[in-house]
Amino acid sequence: MIRDTLVAARNAAPASAAATATGATIGGAQQRPWLDPAAQPYVRIEGVTKRFGPATAVDDVSLSIYRGEFFALLGPSGCGKTTLLRMLAGFETPDEGRILIDGADMAAVPPYERPVNMMFQSYALFPHMTVEGNVAYGLKQEGLPRAEIRDRVAATLDLVEMGTFAGRKPHQLSGGQRQRVALARALVKQPKLLLLDEPLAALDRKLRERTQFELVRIQERVGITFVVVTHDQEEAMTMASRLAVMEKGRVRQLGTPAEVYETPSSRFVADFIGSVNLFVGRVAAAQPGAGGGELVEVAVPDLGDTRVAVVADKGVALGAEVAVAVRPEKIALAPAGGGTAGQGGLNRLAGTVSEIGYLGQISIVHVELPNGTVLRASVANAHRISEPPFARGDAVVLSFAPESAVLLTE
């Protein structure tokens, strides 16, 4: 039956690039089980805390991960994401809380008896074994019949497109090929849960980008729940159906990639995920917005008498200290004397281009305001150009709609 599953997965049609790019495909279909009150989580992490001496690595974390999800734990070094992954694998024991997989409490279950497999950052391949031998090793340890081992290994290597390299040794493979072998070795035992610790860190940028989509394709085919640890925001947003952003052992925000990017819950999340401009000030005025919500005006000391307008979902007290986050791509840039003013003349700032970074598909433009504040705007290069659309020293006007900004109270 396991062999049939692998063969069927090998022959299944790959998911469309559009579906993969959204990070919302689970088990080959567009689903969001976390929105269904009746759906049962496949992995439950309940109030888990882990300490190492006086340091708290994981602090009262609770998460629900659903069957077939590609879930990402994202955060800077030292945030606790790898410790949490190791507790799922059974290599570390929680000091408080509990972990359940498929309804079973893992407290007394050793690593080798858990329905889990882990793909390590180093890949940890046996250098003296062939590709086939590496993938077969775990099955041989279980004492499975030779014919079954041969069939399962062949089907799994085909799944990761490494069947023609079965006789090679690890030193004869590229970094990307070794990564595929490590993945095959993890998949061949058909775990209920696959844990991946920085799986693409050793790959160069182009190969890493391509492999991200390949991992999602493979995960959709086999239907196994993946939990990946990474510090790479782009990697997490490309692959994950949902992600948990961690800081200092705690989960700061949980949501889909689009939710976390477009509506960050705090300055930390806004700044960690992608690039952002932050205006820090105090609420000076608020009134009902034309399309719902509240139109909040924030007095920003660094901008002098200029106020920044933002549409907020909920009311904020006058005088409260807040931050307004604006992504570079939400800012319109025009030569001085042009541009589109924000609502009521708000969100319109004049400055001078100080730096330009040409990245092919976009140009990153740094604009210095009269007070020395530097804002970042991105300009899409939709047409072939011989020179960037702006030059250093150009006087420009930047503007953004209140609906494009996010009000942050943390």
C-alpha positions as a Python dict, from the first residue, in 0.01 Angstrom:
ca = {
    (1, 'M'): (0, 0, 0),
    (2, 'I'): (284, 238, 85),
    (3, 'R'): (449, 160, -245),
    (4, 'D'): (122, 233, -427),
    (5, 'T'): (98, 567, -248),
    (6, 'L'): (447, 665, -357),
    (7, 'V'): (392, 552, -714),
    (8, 'A'): (60, 738, -732),
    (9, 'A'): (229, 1047, -590),
    (10, 'R'): (508, 1013, -846),
    (11, 'N'): (258, 999, -1133),
    (12, 'A'): (25, 1270, -1003),
    (13, 'A'): (1, 1593, -1197),
    (14, 'P'): (193, 1879, -1033),
    (15, 'A'): (-2, 2165, -879),
    (16, 'S'): (-26, 2480, -1084),
    (17, 'A'): (234, 2749, -1032),
    (18, 'A'): (-39, 2996, -944),
    (19, 'A'): (-174, 2776, -666),
    (20, 'T'): (173, 2704, -533),
    (21, 'A'): (268, 3069, -524),
    (22, 'T'): (-20, 3155, -292),
    (23, 'G'): (103, 2915, -27),
    (24, 'A'): (-263, 2827, 31),
    (25, 'T'): (-279, 2483, -127),
    (26, 'I'): (-324, 2195, 116),
    (27, 'G'): (-334, 1839, -6),
    (28, 'G'): (-370, 1958, -366),
    (29, 'A'): (-687, 2162, -302),
    (30, 'Q'): (-754, 2515, -189),
    (31, 'Q'): (-854, 2468, 175),
    (32, 'R'): (-832, 2662, 498),
    (33, 'P'): (-912, 2411, 773),
    (34, 'W'): (-804, 2657, 1043),
    (35, 'L'): (-1118, 2858, 962),
    (36, 'D'): (-1344, 2556, 1019),
    (37, 'P'): (-1451, 2530, 1386),
    (38, 'A'): (-1518, 2157, 1336),
    (39, 'A'): (-1172, 2079, 1195),
    (40, 'Q'): (-940, 1890, 1429),
    (41, 'P'): (-572, 1995, 1439),
    (42, 'Y'): (-324, 1725, 1342),
    (43, 'V'): (-56, 1872, 1568),
    (44, 'R'): (-144, 2051, 1890),
    (45, 'I'): (117, 2245, 2085),
    (46, 'E'): (-44, 2351, 2413),
    (47, 'G'): (126, 2601, 2644),
    (48, 'V'): (474, 2464, 2576),
    (49, 'T'): (769, 2619, 2762),
    (50, 'K'): (1133, 2513, 2745),
    (51, 'R'): (1415, 2654, 2958),
    (52, 'F'): (1790, 2605, 2943),
    (53, 'G'): (1913, 2716, 3283),
    (54, 'P'): (1799, 3077, 3340),
    (55, 'A'): (1720, 3130, 2969),
    (56, 'T'): (1370, 3063, 2836),
    (57, 'A'): (1400, 2936, 2479),
    (58, 'V'): (1028, 2873, 2420),
    (59, 'D'): (776, 3067, 2626),
    (60, 'D'): (417, 2941, 2660),
    (61, 'V'): (365, 2862, 2290),
    (62, 'S'): (32, 2722, 2168),
    (63, 'L'): (-20, 2629, 1802),
    (64, 'S'): (-257, 2414, 1598),
    (65, 'I'): (-131, 2263, 1271),
    (66, 'Y'): (-370, 2081, 1037),
    (67, 'R'): (-331, 1764, 832),
    (68, 'G'): (-159, 1830, 500),
    (69, 'E'): (-40, 2178, 592),
    (70, 'F'): (295, 2322, 495),
    (71, 'F'): (356, 2518, 814),
    (72, 'A'): (654, 2750, 877),
    (73, 'L'): (817, 2860, 1201),
    (74, 'L'): (984, 3189, 1112),
    (75, 'G'): (1204, 3419, 1314),
    (76, 'P'): (1556, 3549, 1378),
    (77, 'S'): (1835, 3340, 1530),
    (78, 'G'): (1769, 3257, 1894),
    (79, 'C'): (1392, 3306, 1876),
    (80, 'G'): (1316, 2945, 1981),
    (81, 'K'): (1194, 2803, 1650),
    (82, 'T'): (1452, 2522, 1628),
    (83, 'T'): (1398, 2430, 1995),
    (84, 'L'): (1026, 2399, 1923),
    (85, 'L'): (1100, 2177, 1622),
    (86, 'R'): (1328, 1956, 1832),
    (87, 'M'): (1051, 1915, 2090),
    (88, 'L'): (817, 1799, 1814),
    (89, 'A'): (1081, 1544, 1713),
    (90, 'G'): (1133, 1433, 2072),
    (91, 'F'): (1496, 1546, 2099),
    (92, 'E'): (1399, 1795, 2371),
    (93, 'T'): (1135, 1764, 2644),
    (94, 'P'): (901, 2053, 2735),
    (95, 'D'): (930, 2186, 3090),
    (96, 'E'): (563, 2281, 3073),
    (97, 'G'): (273, 2209, 2840),
    (98, 'R'): (218, 1919, 2605),
    (99, 'I'): (247, 1817, 2240),
    (100, 'L'): (-10, 1598, 2064),
    (101, 'I'): (28, 1442, 1718),
    (102, 'D'): (-281, 1289, 1558),
    (103, 'G'): (-454, 1302, 1897),
    (104, 'A'): (-177, 1115, 2086),
    (105, 'D'): (17, 1281, 2368),
    (106, 'M'): (389, 1260, 2288),
    (107, 'A'): (510, 1311, 2646),
    (108, 'A'): (621, 951, 2701),
    (109, 'V'): (700, 867, 2337),
    (110, 'P'): (1073, 854, 2248),
    (111, 'P'): (1193, 1004, 1918),
    (112, 'Y'): (1231, 668, 1741),
    (113, 'E'): (869, 573, 1812),
    (114, 'R'): (710, 901, 1704),
    (115, 'P'): (531, 922, 1366),
    (116, 'V'): (783, 1189, 1273),
    (117, 'N'): (1091, 1221, 1056),
    (118, 'M'): (1334, 1509, 1045),
    (119, 'M'): (1543, 1652, 765),
    (120, 'F'): (1846, 1824, 914),
    (121, 'Q'): (2011, 2140, 783),
    (122, 'S'): (2339, 1953, 722),
    (123, 'Y'): (2150, 1671, 537),
    (124, 'A'): (2366, 1421, 739),
    (125, 'L'): (2414, 1177, 451),
    (126, 'F'): (2642, 875, 500),
    (127, 'P'): (2946, 950, 280),
    (128, 'H'): (3038, 583, 228),
    (129, 'M'): (2691, 485, 103),
    (130, 'T'): (2536, 538, -237),
    (131, 'V'): (2225, 750, -285),
    (132, 'E'): (2019, 432, -287),
    (133, 'G'): (2190, 307, 29),
    (134, 'N'): (2127, 633, 213),
    (135, 'V'): (1758, 630, 129),
    (136, 'A'): (1720, 262, 213),
    (137, 'Y'): (1904, 278, 545),
    (138, 'G'): (1603, 346, 768),
    (139, 'L'): (1394, 77, 600),
    (140, 'K'): (1671, -179, 647),
    (141, 'Q'): (1688, -90, 1016),
    (142, 'E'): (1319, -174, 1038),
    (143, 'G'): (1385, -515, 883),
    (144, 'L'): (1152, -478, 585),
    (145, 'P'): (1171, -732, 300),
    (146, 'R'): (1430, -655, 31),
    (147, 'A'): (1172, -635, -246),
    (148, 'E'): (964, -379, -56),
    (149, 'I'): (1272, -174, 28),
    (150, 'R'): (1382, -177, -337),
    (151, 'D'): (1041, -67, -463),
    (152, 'R'): (990, 206, -204),
    (153, 'V'): (1338, 348, -254),
    (154, 'A'): (1298, 352, -632),
    (155, 'A'): (958, 519, -614),
    (156, 'T'): (1081, 782, -367),
    (157, 'L'): (1393, 863, -570),
    (158, 'D'): (1174, 905, -877),
    (159, 'L'): (950, 1137, -677),
    (160, 'V'): (1243, 1372, -607),
    (161, 'E'): (1384, 1318, -957),
    (162, 'M'): (1699, 1142, -836),
    (163, 'G'): (1638, 793, -975),
    (164, 'T'): (1922, 817, -1227),
    (165, 'F'): (2169, 905, -949),
    (166, 'A'): (2096, 600, -731),
    (167, 'G'): (2448, 459, -764),
    (168, 'R'): (2640, 778, -686),
    (169, 'K'): (2803, 874, -357),
    (170, 'P'): (2718, 1205, -183),
    (171, 'H'): (3050, 1367, -280),
    (172, 'Q'): (2955, 1315, -645),
    (173, 'L'): (2640, 1524, -608),
    (174, 'S'): (2570, 1897, -612),
    (175, 'G'): (2424, 2072, -309),
    (176, 'G'): (2077, 2064, -460),
    (177, 'Q'): (2104, 1694, -536),
    (178, 'R'): (2217, 1615, -181),
    (179, 'Q'): (1918, 1809, -55),
    (180, 'R'): (1687, 1591, -265),
    (181, 'V'): (1849, 1273, -133),
    (182, 'A'): (1801, 1391, 225),
    (183, 'L'): (1437, 1465, 147),
    (184, 'A'): (1391, 1121, -11),
    (185, 'R'): (1542, 954, 296),
    (186, 'A'): (1296, 1144, 515),
    (187, 'L'): (996, 1066, 294),
    (188, 'V'): (1062, 697, 228),
    (189, 'K'): (950, 597, 578),
    (190, 'Q'): (614, 770, 520),
    (191, 'P'): (603, 971, 843),
    (192, 'K'): (282, 1143, 949),
    (193, 'L'): (482, 1458, 1011),
    (194, 'L'): (800, 1577, 837),
    (195, 'L'): (1015, 1835, 1015),
    (196, 'L'): (1260, 2042, 808),
    (197, 'D'): (1532, 2247, 979),
    (198, 'E'): (1653, 2525, 746),
    (199, 'P'): (1638, 2278, 454),
    (200, 'L'): (1752, 2521, 183),
    (201, 'A'): (2018, 2717, 371),
    (202, 'A'): (2309, 2550, 189),
    (203, 'L'): (2178, 2625, -162),
    (204, 'D'): (2260, 2925, -379),
    (205, 'R'): (1989, 3182, -440),
    (206, 'K'): (1864, 3058, -780),
    (207, 'L'): (1860, 2694, -676),
    (208, 'R'): (1692, 2785, -348),
    (209, 'E'): (1412, 2968, -529),
    (210, 'R'): (1352, 2675, -764),
    (211, 'T'): (1366, 2421, -484),
    (212, 'Q'): (1105, 2609, -280),
    (213, 'F'): (841, 2535, -544),
    (214, 'E'): (963, 2179, -586),
    (215, 'L'): (924, 2116, -212),
    (216, 'V'): (568, 2244, -222),
    (217, 'R'): (494, 2026, -526),
    (218, 'I'): (630, 1716, -354),
    (219, 'Q'): (445, 1794, -31),
    (220, 'E'): (117, 1829, -221),
    (221, 'R'): (174, 1496, -396),
    (222, 'V'): (252, 1289, -87),
    (223, 'G'): (5, 1471, 141),
    (224, 'I'): (234, 1461, 446),
    (225, 'T'): (220, 1749, 695),
    (226, 'F'): (538, 1958, 671),
    (227, 'V'): (672, 2188, 943),
    (228, 'V'): (971, 2393, 832),
    (229, 'V'): (1200, 2616, 1038),
    (230, 'T'): (1358, 2911, 857),
    (231, 'H'): (1484, 3263, 916),
    (232, 'D'): (1427, 3350, 548),
    (233, 'Q'): (1103, 3548, 516),
    (234, 'E'): (1078, 3501, 140),
    (235, 'E'): (1127, 3127, 176),
    (236, 'A'): (851, 3096, 439),
    (237, 'M'): (608, 3311, 243),
    (238, 'T'): (666, 3116, -79),
    (239, 'M'): (620, 2769, 68),
    (240, 'A'): (391, 2794, 371),
    (241, 'S'): (14, 2773, 391),
    (242, 'R'): (52, 2951, 725),
    (243, 'L'): (345, 3077, 927),
    (244, 'A'): (414, 3163, 1290),
    (245, 'V'): (650, 3456, 1343),
    (246, 'M'): (853, 3407, 1662),
    (247, 'E'): (1053, 3647, 1878),
    (248, 'K'): (1224, 3572, 2210),
    (249, 'G'): (1051, 3237, 2247),
    (250, 'R'): (698, 3362, 2181),
    (251, 'V'): (470, 3362, 1878),
    (252, 'R'): (417, 3723, 1777),
    (253, 'Q'): (178, 3654, 1488),
    (254, 'L'): (14, 3355, 1322),
    (255, 'G'): (-150, 3370, 981),
    (256, 'T'): (-124, 3314, 608),
    (257, 'P'): (168, 3480, 430),
    (258, 'A'): (-64, 3748, 290),
    (259, 'E'): (-218, 3820, 631),
    (260, 'V'): (117, 3854, 804),
    (261, 'Y'): (266, 4071, 529),
    (262, 'E'): (-33, 4299, 466),
    (263, 'T'): (-161, 4329, 824),
    (264, 'P'): (132, 4287, 1065),
    (265, 'S'): (33, 4288, 1432),
    (266, 'S'): (338, 4473, 1565),
    (267, 'R'): (638, 4681, 1468),
    (268, 'F'): (859, 4374, 1506),
    (269, 'V'): (656, 4170, 1258),
    (270, 'A'): (622, 4460, 1015),
    (271, 'D'): (996, 4520, 1020),
    (272, 'F'): (1096, 4151, 1011),
    (273, 'I'): (871, 4052, 720),
    (274, 'G'): (991, 4233, 412),
    (275, 'S'): (1079, 4600, 392),
    (276, 'V'): (872, 4871, 561),
    (277, 'N'): (861, 5243, 637),
    (278, 'L'): (757, 5323, 995),
    (279, 'F'): (616, 5657, 1110),
    (280, 'V'): (608, 5682, 1490),
    (281, 'G'): (383, 5941, 1653),
    (282, 'R'): (64, 6005, 1847),
    (283, 'V'): (-301, 5994, 1743),
    (284, 'A'): (-409, 6354, 1675),
    (285, 'A'): (-756, 6302, 1527),
    (286, 'A'): (-999, 6028, 1426),
    (287, 'Q'): (-1321, 6020, 1228),
    (288, 'P'): (-1534, 5757, 1050),
    (289, 'G'): (-1377, 5645, 724),
    (290, 'A'): (-1561, 5666, 393),
    (291, 'G'): (-1535, 5290, 329),
    (292, 'G'): (-1568, 5174, 690),
    (293, 'G'): (-1327, 5175, 980),
    (294, 'E'): (-1176, 5491, 1122),
    (295, 'L'): (-961, 5748, 946),
    (296, 'V'): (-687, 5818, 1198),
    (297, 'E'): (-447, 6111, 1173),
    (298, 'V'): (-110, 6062, 1340),
    (299, 'A'): (117, 6353, 1431),
    (300, 'V'): (472, 6243, 1357),
    (301, 'P'): (737, 6463, 1526),
    (302, 'D'): (996, 6379, 1261),
    (303, 'L'): (766, 6525, 994),
    (304, 'G'): (704, 6860, 1165),
    (305, 'D'): (350, 6983, 1105),
    (306, 'T'): (271, 6705, 856),
    (307, 'R'): (30, 6435, 968),
    (308, 'V'): (2, 6080, 837),
    (309, 'A'): (-344, 5938, 770),
    (310, 'V'): (-429, 5569, 804),
    (311, 'V'): (-751, 5368, 799),
    (312, 'A'): (-780, 5158, 1115),
    (313, 'D'): (-1018, 4868, 1178),
    (314, 'K'): (-1078, 4972, 1539),
    (315, 'G'): (-1073, 5293, 1736),
    (316, 'V'): (-760, 5423, 1905),
    (317, 'A'): (-752, 5672, 2191),
    (318, 'L'): (-646, 6030, 2115),
    (319, 'G'): (-288, 6088, 2223),
    (320, 'A'): (-197, 5718, 2210),
    (321, 'E'): (151, 5641, 2081),
    (322, 'V'): (130, 5439, 1759),
    (323, 'A'): (326, 5358, 1448),
    (324, 'V'): (210, 5369, 1087),
    (325, 'A'): (363, 5104, 862),
    (326, 'V'): (379, 5152, 485),
    (327, 'R'): (535, 4900, 247),
    (328, 'P'): (763, 5049, -24),
    (329, 'E'): (543, 4917, -306),
    (330, 'K'): (242, 5106, -162),
    (331, 'I'): (417, 5441, -213),
    (332, 'A'): (365, 5634, -537),
    (333, 'L'): (663, 5835, -655),
    (334, 'A'): (651, 6128, -898),
    (335, 'P'): (870, 6421, -999),
    (336, 'A'): (822, 6734, -787),
    (337, 'G'): (511, 6920, -899),
    (338, 'G'): (333, 6595, -991),
    (339, 'G'): (212, 6290, -801),
    (340, 'T'): (-115, 6208, -638),
    (341, 'A'): (-194, 6364, -301),
    (342, 'G'): (-336, 6153, -25),
    (343, 'Q'): (-686, 6205, 114),
    (344, 'G'): (-739, 6566, 221),
    (345, 'G'): (-382, 6654, 124),
    (346, 'L'): (-241, 6405, 374),
    (347, 'N'): (23, 6142, 302),
    (348, 'R'): (205, 6364, 56),
    (349, 'L'): (573, 6427, 125),
    (350, 'A'): (844, 6606, -71),
    (351, 'G'): (1203, 6493, -74),
    (352, 'T'): (1516, 6425, -275),
    (353, 'V'): (1632, 6096, -422),
    (354, 'S'): (1943, 5989, -228),
    (355, 'E'): (1998, 5630, -349),
    (356, 'I'): (1869, 5400, -624),
    (357, 'G'): (1902, 5023, -642),
    (358, 'Y'): (1818, 4866, -977),
    (359, 'L'): (1703, 4505, -927),
    (360, 'G'): (1570, 4429, -1273),
    (361, 'Q'): (1199, 4387, -1212),
    (362, 'I'): (1192, 4679, -968),
    (363, 'S'): (1400, 4976, -862),
    (364, 'I'): (1438, 5058, -492),
    (365, 'V'): (1443, 5435, -442),
    (366, 'H'): (1557, 5599, -119),
    (367, 'V'): (1405, 5944, -68),
    (368, 'E'): (1551, 6182, 191),
    (369, 'L'): (1305, 6424, 348),
    (370, 'P'): (1413, 6778, 450),
    (371, 'N'): (1454, 6664, 814),
    (372, 'G'): (1692, 6382, 714),
    (373, 'T'): (1440, 6096, 739),
    (374, 'V'): (1491, 5842, 460),
    (375, 'L'): (1191, 5657, 312),
    (376, 'R'): (1198, 5362, 73),
    (377, 'A'): (975, 5330, -233),
    (378, 'S'): (978, 5060, -499),
    (379, 'V'): (907, 5135, -863),
    (380, 'A'): (805, 4852, -1095),
    (381, 'N'): (1005, 4840, -1417),
    (382, 'A'): (710, 4737, -1632),
    (383, 'H'): (880, 4837, -1957),
    (384, 'R'): (1231, 4799, -2092),
    (385, 'I'): (1447, 5088, -1978),
    (386, 'S'): (1807, 5191, -2029),
    (387, 'E'): (1819, 5398, -1711),
    (388, 'P'): (1626, 5389, -1380),
    (389, 'P'): (1320, 5619, -1375),
    (390, 'F'): (1481, 5858, -1127),
    (391, 'A'): (1833, 5983, -1062),
    (392, 'R'): (2016, 6088, -748),
    (393, 'G'): (1937, 6445, -654),
    (394, 'D'): (1595, 6449, -824),
    (395, 'A'): (1327, 6639, -635),
    (396, 'V'): (1028, 6407, -596),
    (397, 'V'): (692, 6378, -424),
    (398, 'L'): (585, 6053, -263),
    (399, 'S'): (232, 5970, -154),
    (400, 'F'): (24, 5676, -35),
    (401, 'A'): (-342, 5605, 30),
    (402, 'P'): (-460, 5580, 394),
    (403, 'E'): (-597, 5233, 310),
    (404, 'S'): (-249, 5116, 210),
    (405, 'A'): (-100, 5184, 553),
    (406, 'V'): (-134, 4981, 873),
    (407, 'L'): (-179, 5125, 1223),
    (408, 'L'): (31, 4949, 1485),
    (409, 'T'): (-26, 4986, 1858),
    (410, 'E'): (252, 4744, 1965),
}
